[in-house]
Amino acid sequence: MSSISLAVKQSCDQVCNRQTSQKTKPSRVVPPSIRLLGLGLNLASYISPDWAAQKLSDLWFSVFKPKPRDWVYAFWNQADRRVELDLSDKTIPVYLWGRGPLVVCMHGWSGSGTQFRELIPSLVNAGFQVAVFDAPAHGFNPGRTTHVLEFAQSLLAIHQQISPIHTVVAHSFGAMATLTASYHGLKSQSMVFIAPGLDVEEIFESYCSSLKLTPKLAQGFRMKVGQKMADIAYLDNPWQFFKSAELLKNASDGGLLIYDDKDEEVTLAQFERIRREWSGCEAMETKSLGHFKLLKDAAVIDKITQHILSLPR
């Protein structure tokens, strides 16, 4: 590899290593520091296109998590009990509050179960048990990379090892993971999707646009990601499978969709498409809360609670 490409590689590695210590607010799927790598990777692709495409593929499956603050430790310690969940090659903790039918909260990519902290008391007071956790490679869990199937396997393991799941409340990428789990046999009374992203093609194009990748590099990147997704999920065409119309074939009828008109991560057109394609779903549109503030909004919390209360137990 040339000195130029080596320099870009060193810069990329340094930025990735800094992610675990920087106190960045998780307000975007692609952190600003990673976006700055686009220029360098475009340059490197002229010298070593396969290396640049592979580096992007590695970043695609990487989790960006800030260093936990003191309140995070305190939050997990408030749980009524903790269960060690056995996955195929790892163990992750699941935290439980309350008693009753089980509601599982599934966060999104580079998110955390702590994002549901405002919802938990409402559901517990309504007579439900709530399971909250950090997905593999998230929070305190070891590792830096994961994928949608590991998210889905976590839900399936909760269903098998803790209790049948009454309802899944999923945010962002967590909705895609929930539908993937449903494809693999997960059954629940209902699904609540908050700001769901269900089109991997749209997510990928947005990612490439954020990094301002050249068309040639984006194509090489796409091939790497597509091959890995196919290997992980045992799919001939993962780009077609991870689309809302296909994924929603696995959704429970009459679920609840909540989205905001000023979402920074998912387009309003995608939300409207999901609304049309999800059979019998009830929809709630909020105003100017963005992708994350919905999780703390009192009206949203009340809507979720009332929806779950209306379901058979």
mmCIF file of C-alpha atoms in Angstrom:
data_model
loop_
_atom_site.group_PDB
_atom_site.id
_atom_site.type_symbol
_atom_site.label_atom_id
_atom_site.label_comp_id
_atom_site.label_asym_id
_atom_site.label_seq_id
_atom_site.Cartn_x
_atom_site.Cartn_y
_atom_site.Cartn_z
ATOM 1 C CA MET A 1 0.000 0.000 0.000
ATOM 2 C CA SER A 2 1.277 3.493 -0.849
ATOM 3 C CA SER A 3 2.221 6.093 1.754
ATOM 4 C CA ILE A 4 -0.940 8.076 0.906
ATOM 5 C CA SER A 5 -3.192 5.084 1.460
ATOM 6 C CA LEU A 6 -1.336 4.165 4.648
ATOM 7 C CA ALA A 7 -1.787 7.682 5.997
ATOM 8 C CA VAL A 8 -5.519 7.545 5.288
ATOM 9 C CA LYS A 9 -5.739 4.153 7.014
ATOM 10 C CA GLN A 10 -3.961 5.481 10.111
ATOM 11 C CA SER A 11 -6.258 8.500 10.217
ATOM 12 C CA CYS A 12 -9.312 6.270 9.889
ATOM 13 C CA ASP A 13 -8.156 3.944 12.662
ATOM 14 C CA GLN A 14 -7.438 6.871 14.968
ATOM 15 C CA VAL A 15 -10.914 8.336 14.460
ATOM 16 C CA CYS A 16 -12.576 4.949 15.043
ATOM 17 C CA ASN A 17 -10.574 4.405 18.232
ATOM 18 C CA ARG A 18 -11.580 7.804 19.567
ATOM 19 C CA GLN A 19 -15.275 6.962 19.310
ATOM 20 C CA THR A 20 -15.308 5.061 22.597
ATOM 21 C CA SER A 21 -13.915 7.976 24.600
ATOM 22 C CA GLN A 22 -15.500 11.012 22.974
ATOM 23 C CA LYS A 23 -18.527 12.462 24.776
ATOM 24 C CA THR A 24 -20.539 12.918 21.601
ATOM 25 C CA LYS A 25 -24.299 13.183 21.636
ATOM 26 C CA PRO A 26 -25.791 10.217 19.699
ATOM 27 C CA SER A 27 -27.899 12.441 17.493
ATOM 28 C CA ARG A 28 -26.986 10.941 14.112
ATOM 29 C CA VAL A 29 -26.443 7.455 12.715
ATOM 30 C CA VAL A 30 -23.202 8.682 11.113
ATOM 31 C CA PRO A 31 -21.065 10.702 13.564
ATOM 32 C CA PRO A 32 -19.485 13.880 12.140
ATOM 33 C CA SER A 33 -15.971 12.513 12.671
ATOM 34 C CA ILE A 34 -16.770 9.524 10.476
ATOM 35 C CA ARG A 35 -18.245 11.748 7.775
ATOM 36 C CA LEU A 36 -14.894 13.513 7.525
ATOM 37 C CA LEU A 37 -13.336 10.249 6.432
ATOM 38 C CA GLY A 38 -15.250 10.318 3.161
ATOM 39 C CA LEU A 39 -12.710 12.591 1.483
ATOM 40 C CA GLY A 40 -9.788 10.433 2.569
ATOM 41 C CA LEU A 41 -11.478 7.203 1.535
ATOM 42 C CA ASN A 42 -12.360 8.653 -1.854
ATOM 43 C CA LEU A 43 -8.663 9.441 -2.312
ATOM 44 C CA ALA A 44 -7.580 6.014 -1.084
ATOM 45 C CA SER A 45 -10.009 4.322 -3.478
ATOM 46 C CA TYR A 46 -7.998 5.534 -6.463
ATOM 47 C CA ILE A 47 -5.000 3.627 -5.119
ATOM 48 C CA SER A 48 -6.629 0.685 -3.358
ATOM 49 C CA PRO A 49 -10.355 0.503 -4.175
ATOM 50 C CA ASP A 50 -10.891 -2.854 -2.456
ATOM 51 C CA TRP A 51 -9.307 -1.627 0.790
ATOM 52 C CA ALA A 52 -11.404 1.565 0.810
ATOM 53 C CA ALA A 53 -14.616 -0.368 0.134
ATOM 54 C CA GLN A 54 -13.764 -2.878 2.887
ATOM 55 C CA LYS A 55 -13.051 -0.084 5.361
ATOM 56 C CA LEU A 56 -16.466 1.398 4.644
ATOM 57 C CA SER A 57 -18.095 -2.004 5.063
ATOM 58 C CA ASP A 58 -16.378 -2.374 8.447
ATOM 59 C CA LEU A 59 -17.708 1.039 9.481
ATOM 60 C CA TRP A 60 -21.221 0.131 8.310
ATOM 61 C CA PHE A 61 -21.365 -2.670 10.883
ATOM 62 C CA SER A 62 -19.638 -0.642 13.628
ATOM 63 C CA VAL A 63 -21.422 0.658 16.714
ATOM 64 C CA PHE A 64 -20.739 4.201 17.902
ATOM 65 C CA LYS A 65 -21.259 4.495 21.640
ATOM 66 C CA PRO A 66 -20.226 7.287 24.012
ATOM 67 C CA LYS A 67 -18.558 6.599 27.324
ATOM 68 C CA PRO A 68 -21.350 5.806 29.856
ATOM 69 C CA ARG A 69 -22.137 8.520 32.388
ATOM 70 C CA ASP A 70 -22.923 8.005 36.061
ATOM 71 C CA TRP A 71 -26.694 8.199 35.554
ATOM 72 C CA VAL A 72 -26.520 5.198 33.200
ATOM 73 C CA TYR A 73 -25.157 2.970 35.966
ATOM 74 C CA ALA A 74 -27.848 4.293 38.318
ATOM 75 C CA PHE A 75 -30.591 3.584 35.769
ATOM 76 C CA TRP A 76 -29.695 -0.085 35.324
ATOM 77 C CA ASN A 77 -29.374 -0.525 39.102
ATOM 78 C CA GLN A 78 -33.019 0.554 39.508
ATOM 79 C CA ALA A 79 -34.318 -2.570 37.722
ATOM 80 C CA ASP A 80 -36.293 -5.097 39.750
ATOM 81 C CA ARG A 81 -34.175 -7.935 38.435
ATOM 82 C CA ARG A 82 -31.469 -8.808 35.936
ATOM 83 C CA VAL A 83 -31.332 -11.917 33.725
ATOM 84 C CA GLU A 84 -28.305 -13.089 31.755
ATOM 85 C CA LEU A 85 -29.478 -13.844 28.230
ATOM 86 C CA ASP A 86 -27.608 -16.575 26.366
ATOM 87 C CA LEU A 87 -27.114 -15.934 22.664
ATOM 88 C CA SER A 88 -25.255 -18.244 20.285
ATOM 89 C CA ASP A 89 -21.759 -17.025 21.159
ATOM 90 C CA LYS A 90 -22.232 -14.395 23.866
ATOM 91 C CA THR A 91 -24.205 -13.371 26.932
ATOM 92 C CA ILE A 92 -25.944 -10.027 27.463
ATOM 93 C CA PRO A 93 -27.912 -8.739 30.477
ATOM 94 C CA VAL A 94 -31.631 -8.005 30.290
ATOM 95 C CA TYR A 95 -33.223 -5.785 32.951
ATOM 96 C CA LEU A 96 -36.819 -6.236 34.092
ATOM 97 C CA TRP A 97 -39.291 -3.940 35.827
ATOM 98 C CA GLY A 98 -42.788 -4.788 37.096
ATOM 99 C CA ARG A 99 -45.043 -7.828 36.748
ATOM 100 C CA GLY A 100 -47.542 -8.943 34.147
ATOM 101 C CA PRO A 101 -47.511 -9.548 30.376
ATOM 102 C CA LEU A 102 -44.053 -8.860 28.954
ATOM 103 C CA VAL A 103 -43.356 -5.739 26.914
ATOM 104 C CA VAL A 104 -39.881 -5.660 25.362
ATOM 105 C CA CYS A 105 -38.230 -2.373 24.357
ATOM 106 C CA MET A 106 -35.845 -2.660 21.394
ATOM 107 C CA HIS A 107 -33.565 0.321 20.751
ATOM 108 C CA GLY A 108 -31.994 1.310 17.450
ATOM 109 C CA TRP A 109 -28.494 1.247 15.986
ATOM 110 C CA SER A 110 -25.936 2.880 18.307
ATOM 111 C CA GLY A 111 -28.794 3.464 20.738
ATOM 112 C CA SER A 112 -29.431 2.116 24.227
ATOM 113 C CA GLY A 113 -32.179 0.663 26.354
ATOM 114 C CA THR A 114 -31.784 3.734 28.563
ATOM 115 C CA GLN A 115 -33.690 5.680 25.892
ATOM 116 C CA PHE A 116 -36.917 4.031 27.145
ATOM 117 C CA ARG A 117 -36.502 5.261 30.718
ATOM 118 C CA GLU A 118 -39.510 7.616 30.471
ATOM 119 C CA LEU A 119 -41.775 4.871 29.111
ATOM 120 C CA ILE A 120 -40.993 2.179 31.699
ATOM 121 C CA PRO A 121 -42.923 3.676 34.692
ATOM 122 C CA SER A 122 -46.037 4.206 32.572
ATOM 123 C CA LEU A 123 -46.105 0.578 31.426
ATOM 124 C CA VAL A 124 -45.314 -0.806 34.887
ATOM 125 C CA ASN A 125 -48.100 1.281 36.445
ATOM 126 C CA ALA A 126 -50.450 -0.090 33.769
ATOM 127 C CA GLY A 127 -49.726 -3.642 34.918
ATOM 128 C CA PHE A 128 -47.013 -4.836 32.542
ATOM 129 C CA GLN A 129 -43.556 -6.300 32.976
ATOM 130 C CA VAL A 130 -40.991 -4.386 30.927
ATOM 131 C CA ALA A 131 -37.743 -5.830 29.574
ATOM 132 C CA VAL A 132 -35.029 -3.381 28.547
ATOM 133 C CA PHE A 133 -31.503 -4.147 27.382
ATOM 134 C CA ASP A 134 -28.587 -3.044 25.285
ATOM 135 C CA ALA A 135 -28.130 -5.053 22.097
ATOM 136 C CA PRO A 136 -24.857 -6.892 21.389
ATOM 137 C CA ALA A 137 -21.869 -4.505 21.100
ATOM 138 C CA HIS A 138 -23.960 -1.698 22.632
ATOM 139 C CA GLY A 139 -23.711 -0.098 26.065
ATOM 140 C CA PHE A 140 -21.509 -2.129 28.411
ATOM 141 C CA ASN A 141 -21.620 -5.164 26.150
ATOM 142 C CA PRO A 142 -18.242 -6.076 24.608
ATOM 143 C CA GLY A 143 -17.438 -5.660 20.943
ATOM 144 C CA ARG A 144 -17.576 -2.904 18.376
ATOM 145 C CA THR A 145 -19.548 -4.551 15.557
ATOM 146 C CA THR A 146 -22.910 -6.281 15.252
ATOM 147 C CA HIS A 147 -25.730 -6.747 12.738
ATOM 148 C CA VAL A 148 -29.497 -7.003 12.408
ATOM 149 C CA LEU A 149 -29.608 -10.748 12.983
ATOM 150 C CA GLU A 150 -27.952 -10.381 16.412
ATOM 151 C CA PHE A 151 -30.586 -7.779 17.337
ATOM 152 C CA ALA A 152 -33.277 -10.205 16.186
ATOM 153 C CA GLN A 153 -31.679 -13.136 18.018
ATOM 154 C CA SER A 154 -31.830 -11.106 21.237
ATOM 155 C CA LEU A 155 -35.613 -10.783 20.918
ATOM 156 C CA LEU A 156 -36.032 -14.471 20.098
ATOM 157 C CA ALA A 157 -33.869 -15.398 23.107
ATOM 158 C CA ILE A 158 -35.970 -13.213 25.445
ATOM 159 C CA HIS A 159 -39.101 -14.965 24.172
ATOM 160 C CA GLN A 160 -37.537 -18.393 24.748
ATOM 161 C CA GLN A 161 -35.569 -17.828 27.961
ATOM 162 C CA ILE A 162 -37.594 -15.259 29.928
ATOM 163 C CA SER A 163 -41.236 -15.140 28.858
ATOM 164 C CA PRO A 164 -43.479 -15.044 25.797
ATOM 165 C CA ILE A 165 -43.532 -11.490 24.477
ATOM 166 C CA HIS A 166 -46.838 -9.634 24.601
ATOM 167 C CA THR A 167 -45.683 -6.501 22.725
ATOM 168 C CA VAL A 168 -42.458 -5.182 21.242
ATOM 169 C CA VAL A 169 -41.857 -1.422 21.373
ATOM 170 C CA ALA A 170 -39.085 -0.660 18.902
ATOM 171 C CA HIS A 171 -37.310 2.542 17.959
ATOM 172 C CA SER A 172 -35.605 3.260 14.624
ATOM 173 C CA PHE A 173 -33.444 0.311 13.439
ATOM 174 C CA GLY A 174 -35.012 -1.720 16.242
ATOM 175 C CA ALA A 175 -38.154 -2.012 14.104
ATOM 176 C CA MET A 176 -36.193 -3.713 11.316
ATOM 177 C CA ALA A 177 -34.716 -6.091 13.894
ATOM 178 C CA THR A 178 -38.188 -6.838 15.296
ATOM 179 C CA LEU A 179 -39.572 -7.711 11.869
ATOM 180 C CA THR A 180 -36.517 -9.854 11.166
ATOM 181 C CA ALA A 181 -37.179 -11.707 14.434
ATOM 182 C CA SER A 182 -40.811 -12.126 13.395
ATOM 183 C CA TYR A 183 -39.645 -13.598 10.081
ATOM 184 C CA HIS A 184 -37.698 -16.139 12.144
ATOM 185 C CA GLY A 185 -40.705 -17.077 14.257
ATOM 186 C CA LEU A 186 -41.233 -14.421 16.944
ATOM 187 C CA LYS A 187 -44.915 -14.018 17.853
ATOM 188 C CA SER A 188 -46.417 -11.105 19.762
ATOM 189 C CA GLN A 189 -49.810 -9.513 20.317
ATOM 190 C CA SER A 190 -48.679 -6.249 18.775
ATOM 191 C CA MET A 191 -45.758 -4.151 17.621
ATOM 192 C CA VAL A 192 -45.190 -0.462 18.330
ATOM 193 C CA PHE A 193 -42.731 1.199 15.970
ATOM 194 C CA ILE A 194 -41.327 4.616 16.835
ATOM 195 C CA ALA A 195 -39.552 6.413 13.970
ATOM 196 C CA PRO A 196 -38.843 3.106 12.186
ATOM 197 C CA GLY A 197 -36.262 2.784 9.426
ATOM 198 C CA LEU A 198 -37.335 -0.110 7.197
ATOM 199 C CA ASP A 199 -35.550 0.503 3.908
ATOM 200 C CA VAL A 200 -31.888 -0.503 3.903
ATOM 201 C CA GLU A 201 -31.424 0.914 0.399
ATOM 202 C CA GLU A 202 -32.530 4.355 1.568
ATOM 203 C CA ILE A 203 -30.318 4.111 4.660
ATOM 204 C CA PHE A 204 -27.373 3.088 2.499
ATOM 205 C CA GLU A 205 -27.858 5.916 0.016
ATOM 206 C CA SER A 206 -28.110 8.424 2.860
ATOM 207 C CA TYR A 207 -24.895 7.025 4.355
ATOM 208 C CA CYS A 208 -23.049 7.355 1.034
ATOM 209 C CA SER A 209 -24.379 10.879 0.600
ATOM 210 C CA SER A 210 -23.219 11.871 4.095
ATOM 211 C CA LEU A 211 -19.697 10.697 3.279
ATOM 212 C CA LYS A 212 -19.873 12.179 -0.262
ATOM 213 C CA LEU A 213 -18.525 8.966 -1.761
ATOM 214 C CA THR A 214 -17.683 8.714 -5.449
ATOM 215 C CA PRO A 215 -20.066 6.498 -7.473
ATOM 216 C CA LYS A 216 -17.328 3.918 -8.042
ATOM 217 C CA LEU A 217 -16.438 3.672 -4.362
ATOM 218 C CA ALA A 218 -20.120 3.557 -3.384
ATOM 219 C CA GLN A 219 -20.629 0.641 -5.763
ATOM 220 C CA GLY A 220 -17.693 -1.290 -4.297
ATOM 221 C CA PHE A 221 -18.972 -0.510 -0.805
ATOM 222 C CA ARG A 222 -22.440 -1.750 -1.765
ATOM 223 C CA MET A 223 -21.048 -5.047 -3.025
ATOM 224 C CA LYS A 224 -19.153 -5.627 0.243
ATOM 225 C CA VAL A 225 -22.166 -4.823 2.415
ATOM 226 C CA GLY A 226 -24.536 -6.845 0.257
ATOM 227 C CA GLN A 227 -22.327 -9.905 0.415
ATOM 228 C CA LYS A 228 -21.970 -9.714 4.186
ATOM 229 C CA MET A 229 -25.722 -9.210 4.685
ATOM 230 C CA ALA A 230 -26.397 -12.200 2.431
ATOM 231 C CA ASP A 231 -23.967 -14.338 4.426
ATOM 232 C CA ILE A 232 -25.386 -13.203 7.783
ATOM 233 C CA ALA A 233 -29.071 -13.551 6.943
ATOM 234 C CA TYR A 234 -28.829 -16.420 4.423
ATOM 235 C CA LEU A 235 -30.613 -14.340 1.794
ATOM 236 C CA ASP A 236 -30.100 -14.291 -1.963
ATOM 237 C CA ASN A 237 -31.087 -10.621 -2.212
ATOM 238 C CA PRO A 238 -30.849 -8.812 1.141
ATOM 239 C CA TRP A 239 -31.395 -5.434 -0.517
ATOM 240 C CA GLN A 240 -34.860 -6.597 -1.550
ATOM 241 C CA PHE A 241 -35.678 -8.328 1.754
ATOM 242 C CA PHE A 242 -34.829 -5.311 3.936
ATOM 243 C CA LYS A 243 -37.507 -3.062 2.450
ATOM 244 C CA SER A 244 -40.690 -1.994 4.174
ATOM 245 C CA ALA A 245 -43.083 -3.838 1.850
ATOM 246 C CA GLU A 246 -41.258 -7.130 2.347
ATOM 247 C CA LEU A 247 -40.516 -6.733 6.057
ATOM 248 C CA LEU A 248 -44.054 -5.674 6.933
ATOM 249 C CA LYS A 249 -45.354 -9.027 5.715
ATOM 250 C CA ASN A 250 -44.131 -10.202 9.117
ATOM 251 C CA ALA A 251 -45.776 -7.425 11.147
ATOM 252 C CA SER A 252 -48.700 -8.011 13.479
ATOM 253 C CA ASP A 253 -51.908 -6.482 12.132
ATOM 254 C CA GLY A 254 -53.191 -3.403 13.871
ATOM 255 C CA GLY A 255 -49.920 -2.237 15.377
ATOM 256 C CA LEU A 256 -48.994 1.323 16.256
ATOM 257 C CA LEU A 257 -46.765 3.570 14.141
ATOM 258 C CA ILE A 258 -45.398 6.798 15.627
ATOM 259 C CA TYR A 259 -43.305 9.234 13.621
ATOM 260 C CA ASP A 260 -42.350 12.894 13.482
ATOM 261 C CA ASP A 261 -42.592 15.365 10.632
ATOM 262 C CA LYS A 262 -39.056 16.658 11.314
ATOM 263 C CA ASP A 263 -37.202 13.361 11.685
ATOM 264 C CA GLU A 264 -33.475 13.754 10.961
ATOM 265 C CA GLU A 265 -32.837 10.088 10.139
ATOM 266 C CA VAL A 266 -35.808 8.736 8.187
ATOM 267 C CA THR A 267 -37.692 10.522 5.432
ATOM 268 C CA LEU A 268 -41.329 11.455 5.838
ATOM 269 C CA ALA A 269 -41.976 9.636 2.538
ATOM 270 C CA GLN A 270 -40.753 6.389 4.094
ATOM 271 C CA PHE A 271 -43.023 6.824 7.127
ATOM 272 C CA GLU A 272 -45.988 7.450 4.844
ATOM 273 C CA ARG A 273 -45.085 4.368 2.819
ATOM 274 C CA ILE A 274 -44.950 2.258 5.991
ATOM 275 C CA ARG A 275 -48.315 3.665 7.024
ATOM 276 C CA ARG A 276 -49.834 2.504 3.718
ATOM 277 C CA GLU A 277 -48.146 -0.902 3.701
ATOM 278 C CA TRP A 278 -48.735 -1.912 7.335
ATOM 279 C CA SER A 279 -52.106 -3.657 7.454
ATOM 280 C CA GLY A 280 -54.522 -2.017 9.886
ATOM 281 C CA CYS A 281 -51.896 -0.034 11.764
ATOM 282 C CA GLU A 282 -52.825 3.004 13.803
ATOM 283 C CA ALA A 283 -50.600 6.012 13.162
ATOM 284 C CA MET A 284 -49.624 8.994 15.266
ATOM 285 C CA GLU A 285 -47.693 11.877 13.724
ATOM 286 C CA THR A 286 -45.933 14.301 16.039
ATOM 287 C CA LYS A 287 -44.575 17.742 15.252
ATOM 288 C CA SER A 288 -40.955 18.942 15.516
ATOM 289 C CA LEU A 289 -39.738 16.279 17.959
ATOM 290 C CA GLY A 290 -37.223 14.770 15.562
ATOM 291 C CA HIS A 291 -35.914 11.208 15.683
ATOM 292 C CA PHE A 292 -35.177 10.932 19.418
ATOM 293 C CA LYS A 293 -37.373 13.298 21.443
ATOM 294 C CA LEU A 294 -40.420 11.163 20.675
ATOM 295 C CA LEU A 295 -39.151 8.678 23.252
ATOM 296 C CA LYS A 296 -39.563 11.237 26.040
ATOM 297 C CA ASP A 297 -42.780 12.908 24.897
ATOM 298 C CA ALA A 298 -45.675 12.548 27.356
ATOM 299 C CA ALA A 299 -48.318 12.274 24.628
ATOM 300 C CA VAL A 300 -46.336 9.544 22.855
ATOM 301 C CA ILE A 301 -45.838 7.619 26.101
ATOM 302 C CA ASP A 302 -49.549 7.825 26.881
ATOM 303 C CA LYS A 303 -50.461 6.697 23.346
ATOM 304 C CA ILE A 304 -48.183 3.645 23.595
ATOM 305 C CA THR A 305 -49.526 2.730 27.024
ATOM 306 C CA GLN A 306 -53.157 3.047 25.944
ATOM 307 C CA HIS A 307 -52.510 1.005 22.794
ATOM 308 C CA ILE A 308 -50.961 -1.862 24.781
ATOM 309 C CA LEU A 309 -53.737 -1.696 27.394
ATOM 310 C CA SER A 310 -56.323 -2.144 24.619
ATOM 311 C CA LEU A 311 -54.842 -5.493 23.583
ATOM 312 C CA PRO A 312 -55.966 -8.901 24.862
ATOM 313 C CA ARG A 313 -53.802 -10.188 27.720
#
